[in-house]
mmCIF file of C-alpha atoms in Angstrom:
data_model
loop_
_atom_site.group_PDB
_atom_site.id
_atom_site.type_symbol
_atom_site.label_atom_id
_atom_site.label_comp_id
_atom_site.label_asym_id
_atom_site.label_seq_id
_atom_site.Cartn_x
_atom_site.Cartn_y
_atom_site.Cartn_z
ATOM 1 C CA MET S 29 99.580 117.284 156.717
ATOM 2 C CA ARG S 30 96.752 119.789 156.407
ATOM 3 C CA HIS S 31 97.452 123.509 156.726
ATOM 4 C CA PRO S 32 96.636 124.994 160.174
ATOM 5 C CA ILE S 33 94.135 127.397 158.592
ATOM 6 C CA ALA S 34 92.354 124.482 156.911
ATOM 7 C CA ARG S 35 92.218 122.570 160.191
ATOM 8 C CA ALA S 36 90.868 125.622 162.011
ATOM 9 C CA TRP S 37 88.224 126.140 159.338
ATOM 10 C CA GLN S 38 87.242 122.484 159.575
ATOM 11 C CA ARG S 39 86.787 122.790 163.330
ATOM 12 C CA ILE S 40 84.656 125.907 162.891
ATOM 13 C CA THR S 41 82.398 124.304 160.262
ATOM 14 C CA ASP S 42 82.090 121.118 162.328
ATOM 15 C CA ALA S 43 81.030 123.194 165.339
ATOM 16 C CA ALA S 44 78.548 125.202 163.305
ATOM 17 C CA LEU S 45 77.126 122.495 161.036
ATOM 18 C CA SER S 46 77.754 119.252 163.021
ATOM 19 C CA THR S 47 79.925 116.325 161.985
ATOM 20 C CA ASP S 48 76.922 114.133 161.130
ATOM 21 C CA PRO S 49 76.547 114.226 157.298
ATOM 22 C CA ARG S 50 72.731 114.210 157.316
ATOM 23 C CA ARG S 51 72.414 116.900 159.980
ATOM 24 C CA ARG S 52 75.175 118.903 158.318
ATOM 25 C CA THR S 53 73.103 119.113 155.139
ATOM 26 C CA LEU S 54 69.952 120.118 157.028
ATOM 27 C CA VAL S 55 71.787 122.816 158.998
ATOM 28 C CA SER S 56 73.392 124.169 155.822
ATOM 29 C CA MET S 57 69.975 124.573 154.194
ATOM 30 C CA ALA S 58 68.544 126.188 157.323
ATOM 31 C CA LEU S 59 71.454 128.641 157.437
ATOM 32 C CA LEU S 60 70.897 129.499 153.774
ATOM 33 C CA ALA S 61 67.233 130.265 154.512
ATOM 34 C CA LEU S 62 68.344 132.377 157.476
ATOM 35 C CA LEU S 63 70.829 134.283 155.295
ATOM 36 C CA LEU S 64 68.160 134.999 152.676
ATOM 37 C CA MET S 65 65.741 136.236 155.332
ATOM 38 C CA ALA S 66 68.419 138.406 156.946
ATOM 39 C CA SER S 67 69.244 139.899 153.538
ATOM 40 C CA SER S 68 65.578 140.658 152.871
ATOM 41 C CA ALA S 69 65.248 142.229 156.325
ATOM 42 C CA GLY S 70 68.313 144.341 155.593
ATOM 43 C CA VAL S 71 66.725 145.642 152.378
ATOM 44 C CA MET S 72 63.521 146.499 154.239
ATOM 45 C CA LEU S 73 65.443 148.334 156.964
ATOM 46 C CA LEU S 74 67.403 150.251 154.319
ATOM 47 C CA LEU S 75 64.158 151.333 152.621
ATOM 48 C CA ALA S 76 62.584 152.283 155.934
ATOM 49 C CA GLU S 77 65.512 154.548 156.758
ATOM 50 C CA ALA S 78 65.606 156.070 153.259
ATOM 51 C CA THR S 79 61.919 156.804 152.770
ATOM 52 C CA GLN S 80 59.315 158.688 154.761
ATOM 53 C CA THR S 81 56.409 156.346 153.941
ATOM 54 C CA MET S 82 57.380 153.381 156.129
ATOM 55 C CA ASN S 83 57.079 153.034 159.880
ATOM 56 C CA VAL S 84 60.707 152.490 160.902
ATOM 57 C CA THR S 85 59.857 151.084 164.335
ATOM 58 C CA ALA S 86 57.383 148.590 162.883
ATOM 59 C CA VAL S 87 59.911 147.485 160.260
ATOM 60 C CA ARG S 88 62.570 147.001 162.934
ATOM 61 C CA TRP S 89 60.225 144.818 164.958
ATOM 62 C CA TRP S 90 59.283 142.920 161.814
ATOM 63 C CA ALA S 91 62.965 142.307 160.958
ATOM 64 C CA ALA S 92 63.741 141.103 164.489
ATOM 65 C CA MET S 93 60.770 138.712 164.541
ATOM 66 C CA SER S 94 61.355 137.410 161.005
ATOM 67 C CA VAL S 95 65.051 136.719 161.441
ATOM 68 C CA GLY S 96 64.664 135.589 165.059
ATOM 69 C CA GLY S 97 62.092 132.939 164.137
ATOM 70 C CA LEU S 98 64.456 131.349 161.634
ATOM 71 C CA VAL S 99 67.335 131.584 164.122
ATOM 72 C CA VAL S 100 65.294 129.517 166.592
ATOM 73 C CA MET S 101 64.396 126.944 163.926
ATOM 74 C CA THR S 102 68.004 126.684 162.771
ATOM 75 C CA ALA S 103 69.103 126.119 166.377
ATOM 76 C CA PHE S 104 66.574 123.283 166.727
ATOM 77 C CA VAL S 105 67.804 121.646 163.513
ATOM 78 C CA ARG S 106 71.424 121.965 164.676
ATOM 79 C CA SER S 107 70.616 120.435 168.066
ATOM 80 C CA GLY S 108 69.312 117.275 166.396
ATOM 81 C CA GLN S 109 65.988 117.474 168.253
ATOM 82 C CA THR S 110 64.124 117.492 164.923
ATOM 83 C CA ALA S 111 65.715 114.256 163.679
ATOM 84 C CA ARG S 112 62.711 112.131 164.652
ATOM 85 C CA LEU S 113 60.168 114.476 163.074
ATOM 86 C CA GLY S 114 58.571 113.783 159.718
ATOM 87 C CA ASP S 115 60.110 117.064 158.521
ATOM 88 C CA PRO S 116 63.543 117.102 160.241
ATOM 89 C CA SER S 117 64.653 120.167 158.278
ATOM 90 C CA LEU S 118 61.534 122.128 159.406
ATOM 91 C CA THR S 119 61.082 123.132 155.770
ATOM 92 C CA ILE S 120 57.314 123.570 156.048
ATOM 93 C CA ALA S 121 57.619 125.543 159.286
ATOM 94 C CA GLN S 122 60.279 127.790 157.738
ATOM 95 C CA MET S 123 58.182 128.390 154.612
ATOM 96 C CA VAL S 124 55.041 129.188 156.609
ATOM 97 C CA TRP S 125 57.056 131.570 158.755
ATOM 98 C CA THR S 126 58.695 133.328 155.803
ATOM 99 C CA ILE S 127 55.414 133.547 153.835
ATOM 100 C CA THR S 128 53.747 135.120 156.863
ATOM 101 C CA SER S 129 56.710 137.453 157.218
ATOM 102 C CA GLY S 130 56.470 138.332 153.529
ATOM 103 C CA ALA S 131 52.762 139.116 153.830
ATOM 104 C CA VAL S 132 53.439 141.436 156.771
ATOM 105 C CA ALA S 133 56.295 143.038 154.823
ATOM 106 C CA TYR S 134 53.886 143.703 151.952
ATOM 107 C CA VAL S 135 51.708 145.736 154.314
ATOM 108 C CA LEU S 136 54.636 147.576 155.940
ATOM 109 C CA ALA S 137 56.470 148.375 152.684
ATOM 110 C CA GLY S 138 53.833 150.821 151.506
ATOM 111 C CA GLU S 139 54.726 152.201 148.085
ATOM 112 C CA ALA S 140 57.926 150.069 148.098
ATOM 113 C CA ARG S 141 56.004 146.803 148.288
ATOM 114 C CA GLY S 142 56.920 146.045 144.679
ATOM 115 C CA ILE S 143 60.052 144.335 146.053
ATOM 116 C CA VAL S 144 58.000 141.685 147.896
ATOM 117 C CA PRO S 145 57.013 139.479 144.902
ATOM 118 C CA SER S 146 60.662 138.696 144.125
ATOM 119 C CA VAL S 147 61.255 137.702 147.764
ATOM 120 C CA LEU S 148 58.053 135.630 147.638
ATOM 121 C CA ALA S 149 59.243 133.752 144.562
ATOM 122 C CA MET S 150 62.553 132.982 146.269
ATOM 123 C CA ILE S 151 60.714 131.628 149.332
ATOM 124 C CA LEU S 152 58.457 129.349 147.315
ATOM 125 C CA PHE S 153 61.265 127.936 145.186
ATOM 126 C CA PHE S 154 63.531 127.440 148.174
ATOM 127 C CA GLY S 155 61.571 124.505 149.582
ATOM 128 C CA THR S 156 60.463 122.922 146.318
ATOM 129 C CA PHE S 157 62.751 119.909 146.413
ATOM 130 C CA ALA S 158 61.974 119.057 150.039
ATOM 131 C CA LEU S 159 58.174 118.981 149.693
ATOM 132 C CA THR S 160 55.654 116.470 148.418
ATOM 133 C CA MET S 161 52.994 117.339 145.871
ATOM 134 C CA ALA S 162 50.344 117.746 148.601
ATOM 135 C CA GLU S 163 52.657 119.956 150.643
ATOM 136 C CA VAL S 164 53.374 122.188 147.629
ATOM 137 C CA ILE S 165 49.636 122.644 147.089
ATOM 138 C CA GLY S 166 49.094 123.335 150.782
ATOM 139 C CA ILE S 167 51.878 125.915 150.920
ATOM 140 C CA GLY S 168 50.552 127.531 147.747
ATOM 141 C CA VAL S 169 47.050 127.817 149.172
ATOM 142 C CA TYR S 170 48.428 129.297 152.394
ATOM 143 C CA ALA S 171 50.541 131.809 150.426
ATOM 144 C CA LEU S 172 47.525 132.899 148.369
ATOM 145 C CA THR S 173 45.450 133.320 151.518
ATOM 146 C CA ALA S 174 48.154 135.192 153.440
ATOM 147 C CA PHE S 175 48.910 137.604 150.625
ATOM 148 C CA GLY S 176 45.224 138.011 149.811
ATOM 149 C CA CYS S 177 44.759 139.261 153.358
ATOM 150 C CA ALA S 178 47.866 141.456 153.077
ATOM 151 C CA ILE S 179 46.618 143.012 149.832
ATOM 152 C CA ALA S 180 43.213 143.679 151.359
ATOM 153 C CA VAL S 181 44.772 145.354 154.412
ATOM 154 C CA SER S 182 47.261 147.431 152.409
ATOM 155 C CA THR S 183 44.540 148.580 150.012
ATOM 156 C CA ARG S 184 42.283 149.500 152.913
ATOM 157 C CA PHE S 185 44.877 151.743 154.536
ATOM 158 C CA SER S 186 46.705 152.902 151.407
ATOM 159 C CA ALA S 187 47.411 156.622 151.221
ATOM 160 C CA SER S 188 47.672 156.512 147.436
ATOM 161 C CA THR S 189 45.164 158.677 145.591
ATOM 162 C CA SER S 190 45.143 156.247 142.677
ATOM 163 C CA GLY S 191 44.132 152.634 142.952
ATOM 164 C CA TYR S 192 46.080 151.626 139.833
ATOM 165 C CA ILE S 193 49.363 151.127 141.679
ATOM 166 C CA ASP S 194 47.743 149.027 144.401
ATOM 167 C CA THR S 195 45.972 146.955 141.764
ATOM 168 C CA ALA S 196 49.196 146.476 139.811
ATOM 169 C CA TYR S 197 51.052 145.336 142.937
ATOM 170 C CA ALA S 198 48.245 142.938 143.848
ATOM 171 C CA LEU S 199 48.151 141.478 140.344
ATOM 172 C CA MET S 200 51.927 141.053 140.353
ATOM 173 C CA VAL S 201 51.758 139.174 143.669
ATOM 174 C CA PHE S 202 49.083 136.811 142.375
ATOM 175 C CA ILE S 203 50.932 136.328 139.079
ATOM 176 C CA VAL S 204 54.119 135.426 140.968
ATOM 177 C CA LEU S 205 52.224 133.142 143.335
ATOM 178 C CA GLY S 206 50.376 131.378 140.540
ATOM 179 C CA GLY S 207 53.516 130.975 138.454
ATOM 180 C CA CYS S 208 55.545 129.661 141.367
ATOM 181 C CA ILE S 209 52.873 127.165 142.356
ATOM 182 C CA ALA S 210 52.515 125.948 138.770
ATOM 183 C CA LEU S 211 56.276 125.555 138.354
ATOM 184 C CA ASN S 212 56.577 123.830 141.718
ATOM 185 C CA LEU S 213 53.863 121.366 140.768
ATOM 186 C CA ARG S 214 55.629 120.726 137.478
ATOM 187 C CA ILE S 215 58.892 120.099 139.317
ATOM 188 C CA GLN S 216 57.095 117.705 141.674
ATOM 189 C CA ARG S 217 55.677 115.756 138.703
ATOM 190 C CA ILE S 218 59.150 115.513 137.198
ATOM 191 C CA ARG S 219 60.519 114.290 140.537
ATOM 192 C CA ALA S 220 57.728 111.702 140.790
ATOM 193 C CA ASN S 221 58.457 110.465 137.264
ATOM 194 C CA LEU S 222 62.169 110.260 138.011
ATOM 195 C CA GLN S 223 61.437 108.349 141.218
ATOM 196 C CA ARG S 224 59.274 105.859 139.327
ATOM 197 C CA LYS S 225 61.992 105.414 136.733
ATOM 198 C CA ARG S 226 64.616 104.892 139.459
ATOM 199 C CA GLU S 227 62.424 102.277 141.122
ATOM 200 C CA ALA S 228 61.790 100.534 137.799
ATOM 201 C CA LEU S 229 65.516 100.576 137.052
ATOM 202 C CA ALA S 230 66.342 99.194 140.499
ATOM 203 C CA GLU S 231 63.771 96.438 140.006
ATOM 204 C CA ALA S 232 65.188 95.617 136.571
ATOM 205 C CA LEU S 233 68.715 95.501 137.964
ATOM 206 C CA ALA S 234 67.550 93.191 140.748
ATOM 207 C CA VAL S 235 65.937 90.901 138.178
ATOM 208 C CA ASN S 236 69.100 90.956 136.069
ATOM 209 C CA ARG S 237 71.221 90.104 139.107
ATOM 210 C CA GLU S 238 68.869 87.258 139.920
ATOM 211 C CA LEU S 239 69.016 85.972 136.348
ATOM 212 C CA ALA S 240 72.799 86.262 136.379
ATOM 213 C CA THR S 241 73.089 84.062 139.469
ATOM 214 C CA ARG S 242 70.162 81.642 139.051
ATOM 215 C CA ASP S 243 69.474 78.746 136.732
ATOM 216 C CA GLU S 244 66.308 79.669 134.861
ATOM 217 C CA LEU S 245 64.834 76.153 134.822
ATOM 218 C CA THR S 246 65.377 75.013 138.417
ATOM 219 C CA GLY S 247 65.798 78.301 140.258
ATOM 220 C CA LEU S 248 69.049 77.019 141.792
ATOM 221 C CA LEU S 249 72.328 78.921 141.768
ATOM 222 C CA ASN S 250 74.102 78.613 138.440
ATOM 223 C CA ARG S 251 77.664 77.459 137.969
ATOM 224 C CA ARG S 252 79.285 80.877 138.039
ATOM 225 C CA ALA S 253 77.483 81.990 141.198
ATOM 226 C CA MET S 254 78.312 78.697 142.892
ATOM 227 C CA GLN S 255 81.998 79.067 142.030
ATOM 228 C CA ASP S 256 82.059 82.489 143.677
ATOM 229 C CA LEU S 257 80.278 81.144 146.752
ATOM 230 C CA MET S 258 82.606 78.146 147.050
ATOM 231 C CA ALA S 259 85.651 80.422 146.836
ATOM 232 C CA LEU S 260 84.208 82.516 149.674
ATOM 233 C CA GLU S 261 83.449 79.431 151.767
ATOM 234 C CA GLN S 262 86.940 78.058 151.098
ATOM 235 C CA ARG S 263 88.492 81.171 152.637
ATOM 236 C CA ARG S 264 86.149 80.927 155.610
ATOM 237 C CA ALA S 265 86.997 77.254 156.141
ATOM 238 C CA LEU S 266 90.708 78.069 155.969
ATOM 239 C CA ARG S 267 90.257 80.822 158.551
ATOM 240 C CA THR S 268 88.110 78.805 160.986
ATOM 241 C CA GLY S 269 89.586 75.352 160.397
ATOM 242 C CA ARG S 270 86.100 73.848 160.076
ATOM 243 C CA PRO S 271 85.442 71.129 157.473
ATOM 244 C CA LEU S 272 83.981 71.817 154.058
ATOM 245 C CA MET S 273 82.380 69.078 151.944
ATOM 246 C CA LEU S 274 81.568 69.201 148.228
ATOM 247 C CA ALA S 275 79.401 66.693 146.400
ATOM 248 C CA GLN S 276 78.774 66.054 142.709
ATOM 249 C CA LEU S 277 75.275 64.691 141.997
ATOM 250 C CA ASP S 278 74.356 63.167 138.642
ATOM 251 C CA ILE S 279 70.905 61.847 137.692
ATOM 252 C CA ASP S 280 71.268 58.260 136.487
ATOM 253 C CA HIS S 281 70.222 57.414 132.911
ATOM 254 C CA PHE S 282 68.902 60.901 132.241
ATOM 255 C CA LYS S 283 69.630 60.947 128.495
ATOM 256 C CA PRO S 284 67.068 58.198 127.730
ATOM 257 C CA ILE S 285 64.394 60.308 129.442
ATOM 258 C CA ASN S 286 64.972 63.146 126.975
ATOM 259 C CA ASP S 287 65.291 60.773 124.023
ATOM 260 C CA THR S 288 62.169 58.745 124.881
ATOM 261 C CA HIS S 289 59.803 61.263 126.470
ATOM 262 C CA GLY S 290 61.053 64.570 125.082
ATOM 263 C CA HIS S 291 62.869 67.554 126.525
ATOM 264 C CA SER S 292 59.779 69.007 128.214
ATOM 265 C CA THR S 293 59.506 65.844 130.319
ATOM 266 C CA GLY S 294 63.236 66.040 130.966
ATOM 267 C CA ASP S 295 62.815 69.598 132.169
ATOM 268 C CA ARG S 296 60.046 68.555 134.552
ATOM 269 C CA ALA S 297 62.273 65.770 135.832
ATOM 270 C CA LEU S 298 65.095 68.260 136.498
ATOM 271 C CA GLN S 299 62.722 70.579 138.327
ATOM 272 C CA ALA S 300 61.313 67.742 140.430
ATOM 273 C CA PHE S 301 64.830 66.497 141.220
ATOM 274 C CA ALA S 302 66.001 69.974 142.259
ATOM 275 C CA SER S 303 62.953 70.496 144.495
ATOM 276 C CA THR S 304 63.396 67.067 146.134
ATOM 277 C CA VAL S 305 67.087 67.588 146.865
ATOM 278 C CA ARG S 306 66.527 71.112 148.135
ATOM 279 C CA ALA S 307 63.813 69.833 150.496
ATOM 280 C CA SER S 308 66.108 67.060 151.767
ATOM 281 C CA VAL S 309 69.165 69.140 152.677
ATOM 282 C CA ARG S 310 69.665 71.712 155.423
ATOM 283 C CA ASP S 311 69.092 75.439 155.093
ATOM 284 C CA THR S 312 72.840 76.016 155.401
ATOM 285 C CA ASP S 313 73.638 73.683 152.472
ATOM 286 C CA VAL S 314 73.871 75.203 149.014
ATOM 287 C CA LEU S 315 72.718 73.375 145.894
ATOM 288 C CA ALA S 316 73.585 74.535 142.376
ATOM 289 C CA ARG S 317 72.949 73.262 138.894
ATOM 290 C CA TRP S 318 76.367 72.559 137.431
ATOM 291 C CA GLY S 319 75.219 71.738 133.916
ATOM 292 C CA GLY S 320 72.756 69.367 132.243
ATOM 293 C CA GLU S 321 71.746 66.740 134.800
ATOM 294 C CA GLU S 322 74.753 67.455 137.043
ATOM 295 C CA PHE S 323 74.456 69.310 140.342
ATOM 296 C CA VAL S 324 76.874 70.402 143.074
ATOM 297 C CA LEU S 325 76.066 70.509 146.779
ATOM 298 C CA MET S 326 78.228 72.463 149.234
ATOM 299 C CA MET S 327 78.059 71.572 152.932
ATOM 300 C CA ALA S 328 79.928 73.927 155.254
ATOM 301 C CA GLU S 329 81.046 72.964 158.750
ATOM 302 C CA THR S 330 80.137 69.349 158.052
ATOM 303 C CA GLY S 331 82.261 66.247 158.578
ATOM 304 C CA PRO S 332 82.452 63.310 156.125
ATOM 305 C CA ASP S 333 80.157 61.016 158.112
ATOM 306 C CA ASP S 334 77.411 63.600 158.544
ATOM 307 C CA ALA S 335 77.695 64.601 154.886
ATOM 308 C CA ARG S 336 77.425 61.006 153.721
ATOM 309 C CA ASP S 337 74.397 60.378 155.930
ATOM 310 C CA LEU S 338 72.704 63.508 154.556
ATOM 311 C CA LEU S 339 73.428 62.530 150.962
ATOM 312 C CA ASP S 340 72.144 59.023 151.575
ATOM 313 C CA ARG S 341 68.849 60.563 152.703
ATOM 314 C CA VAL S 342 68.893 62.663 149.519
ATOM 315 C CA ARG S 343 69.482 59.515 147.457
ATOM 316 C CA GLN S 344 66.557 57.746 149.117
ATOM 317 C CA ALA S 345 64.261 60.758 148.597
ATOM 318 C CA VAL S 346 65.146 60.868 144.900
ATOM 319 C CA GLU S 347 64.599 57.122 144.595
ATOM 320 C CA ALA S 348 61.130 57.527 146.104
ATOM 321 C CA LEU S 349 60.277 60.373 143.702
ATOM 322 C CA SER S 350 57.485 59.681 141.205
ATOM 323 C CA ILE S 351 56.979 62.043 138.261
ATOM 324 C CA PRO S 352 53.558 61.683 136.573
ATOM 325 C CA HIS S 353 53.681 61.048 132.827
ATOM 326 C CA THR S 354 51.222 60.106 130.094
ATOM 327 C CA THR S 355 52.632 56.571 129.895
ATOM 328 C CA GLY S 356 52.944 56.105 133.641
ATOM 329 C CA ALA S 357 55.307 57.520 136.250
ATOM 330 C CA LEU S 358 58.977 58.303 135.799
ATOM 331 C CA ARG S 359 61.420 57.140 138.431
ATOM 332 C CA LEU S 360 64.821 58.662 139.091
ATOM 333 C CA THR S 361 67.960 57.629 140.910
ATOM 334 C CA VAL S 362 71.088 59.644 141.607
ATOM 335 C CA SER S 363 74.755 58.857 141.915
ATOM 336 C CA VAL S 364 76.841 61.018 144.232
ATOM 337 C CA GLY S 365 80.555 61.671 144.568
ATOM 338 C CA LEU S 366 81.590 63.304 147.832
ATOM 339 C CA ALA S 367 84.937 64.885 148.789
ATOM 340 C CA GLN S 368 86.251 66.811 151.772
ATOM 341 C CA HIS S 369 88.136 69.978 150.926
ATOM 342 C CA ARG S 370 91.778 69.689 151.983
ATOM 343 C CA THR S 371 93.956 72.524 153.196
ATOM 344 C CA GLY S 372 96.242 73.584 150.376
ATOM 345 C CA ASP S 373 93.939 72.293 147.621
ATOM 346 C CA THR S 374 91.947 74.493 145.300
ATOM 347 C CA ILE S 375 88.208 74.196 144.943
ATOM 348 C CA ASP S 376 88.730 72.759 141.453
ATOM 349 C CA GLN S 377 90.924 70.034 142.899
ATOM 350 C CA THR S 378 88.280 69.131 145.468
ATOM 351 C CA LEU S 379 85.614 69.060 142.766
ATOM 352 C CA GLU S 380 87.869 66.818 140.683
ATOM 353 C CA ARG S 381 88.130 64.370 143.587
ATOM 354 C CA ALA S 382 84.344 64.472 144.015
ATOM 355 C CA ASP S 383 83.974 63.866 140.276
ATOM 356 C CA GLN S 384 86.277 60.851 140.449
ATOM 357 C CA ALA S 385 84.195 59.495 143.333
ATOM 358 C CA LEU S 386 81.087 60.065 141.194
ATOM 359 C CA TYR S 387 82.590 57.974 138.372
ATOM 360 C CA THR S 388 83.292 55.270 140.928
ATOM 361 C CA ALA S 389 79.632 55.382 142.027
ATOM 362 C CA LYS S 390 78.578 54.957 138.395
ATOM 363 C CA ALA S 391 80.987 52.078 137.922
ATOM 364 C CA LEU S 392 79.694 50.316 141.027
ATOM 365 C CA GLY S 393 76.147 50.259 139.684
ATOM 366 C CA ARG S 394 74.792 53.813 140.257
ATOM 367 C CA ASN S 395 72.255 54.935 142.869
ATOM 368 C CA ARG S 396 74.858 55.245 145.590
ATOM 369 C CA VAL S 397 77.063 57.711 147.485
ATOM 370 C CA VAL S 398 80.845 57.389 147.237
ATOM 371 C CA LEU S 399 83.233 59.258 149.518
ATOM 372 C CA ALA S 400 86.593 60.168 148.009
ATOM 373 C CA PRO S 401 89.628 59.182 150.114
ATOM 374 C CA PRO S 402 91.219 61.970 152.172
ATOM 375 C CA GLY S 403 94.692 61.293 150.782
ATOM 376 C CA LYS S 404 96.148 61.403 147.296
ATOM 377 C CA GLY S 405 94.911 59.003 144.664
ATOM 378 C CA THR S 406 91.514 57.433 144.062
ATOM 379 C CA GLY S 407 91.833 54.124 145.801
ATOM 380 C CA GLY S 408 90.078 53.166 149.002
ATOM 381 C CA VAL S 409 86.748 54.865 148.251
ATOM 382 C CA SER S 410 83.827 54.310 150.586
ATOM 383 C CA ALA S 411 80.510 53.586 148.908
ATOM 384 C CA ARG S 412 76.962 53.417 150.224
ATOM 385 C CA ALA S 413 73.955 52.314 148.196
#
């Protein structure tokens, strides 16, 4: 059980930051910006009270406006009303506001305006990771313009008898601005490169996953992927009580094709066979290459009669297939062993029954579909040619 203080603190943070993870992050960042602005305003107020060169009333108004603007923005972020905006954290609005505030502070600070460049650097770095490259450039241009105006105004009304201090302050502001913009752009380029690498890695992983589950020659599921899928379908069939049929398909007399016409012709025959079977079955049926010229077809929520009718159509489509070759056209036939999955059996046991039915189809002359008996043993098979 959590300590009462911990529970109380959790309630307070949930009330302040929201319980939504995304909004919680946005509010936390907005509150950090507000804290930094409040701290900067506090420093300005302290200087105004301690020196005789600053207009205390003007600084107080500046502090109220600067902090108040961020308070309003933070409240909007917390309310969730910014969620549909392109910039839900109001990062650009906050940066424009704080840059404007910083430019005004530069004018009000008088001889103490040397503190402004450090605050400016903090503002520019604060939003770096939330901005795009174009937004960084836009913010940089705005900052240069705003502080250019501030420098011109402060120089115009400066009471200093020497222009060296004003020039030094102005140069420092532009040095800080230029450095911050350059570093921000560099950070954006690094982020872009990292994003490209992440996308390339994700694409490579997707390709690897595809290669790990697909037969390279036919594009069908491979044996391992099919085993996983059959195990999943077995559990579903057990839960729903709906029938599950498995079929073993074997291309008749395939070895002579390789021996007589070569493996490239055999590969084309396998591809043509896979495409023909895939076009003849339903979208819900799953075909996989089991190995060599052997294939497995899984038919969920399908009874024996419907499965046998479907496989007979597959057999006829394969029989009608013609594969062009230099010496003529190759013809294929297929033998099929079909078995219904029984409650209490494993998938391997069902496949073994389908394999026994396949051997029966071969023994009966090939080019036919044989349904394994529902009970134990191999007798009483039903064949269709």
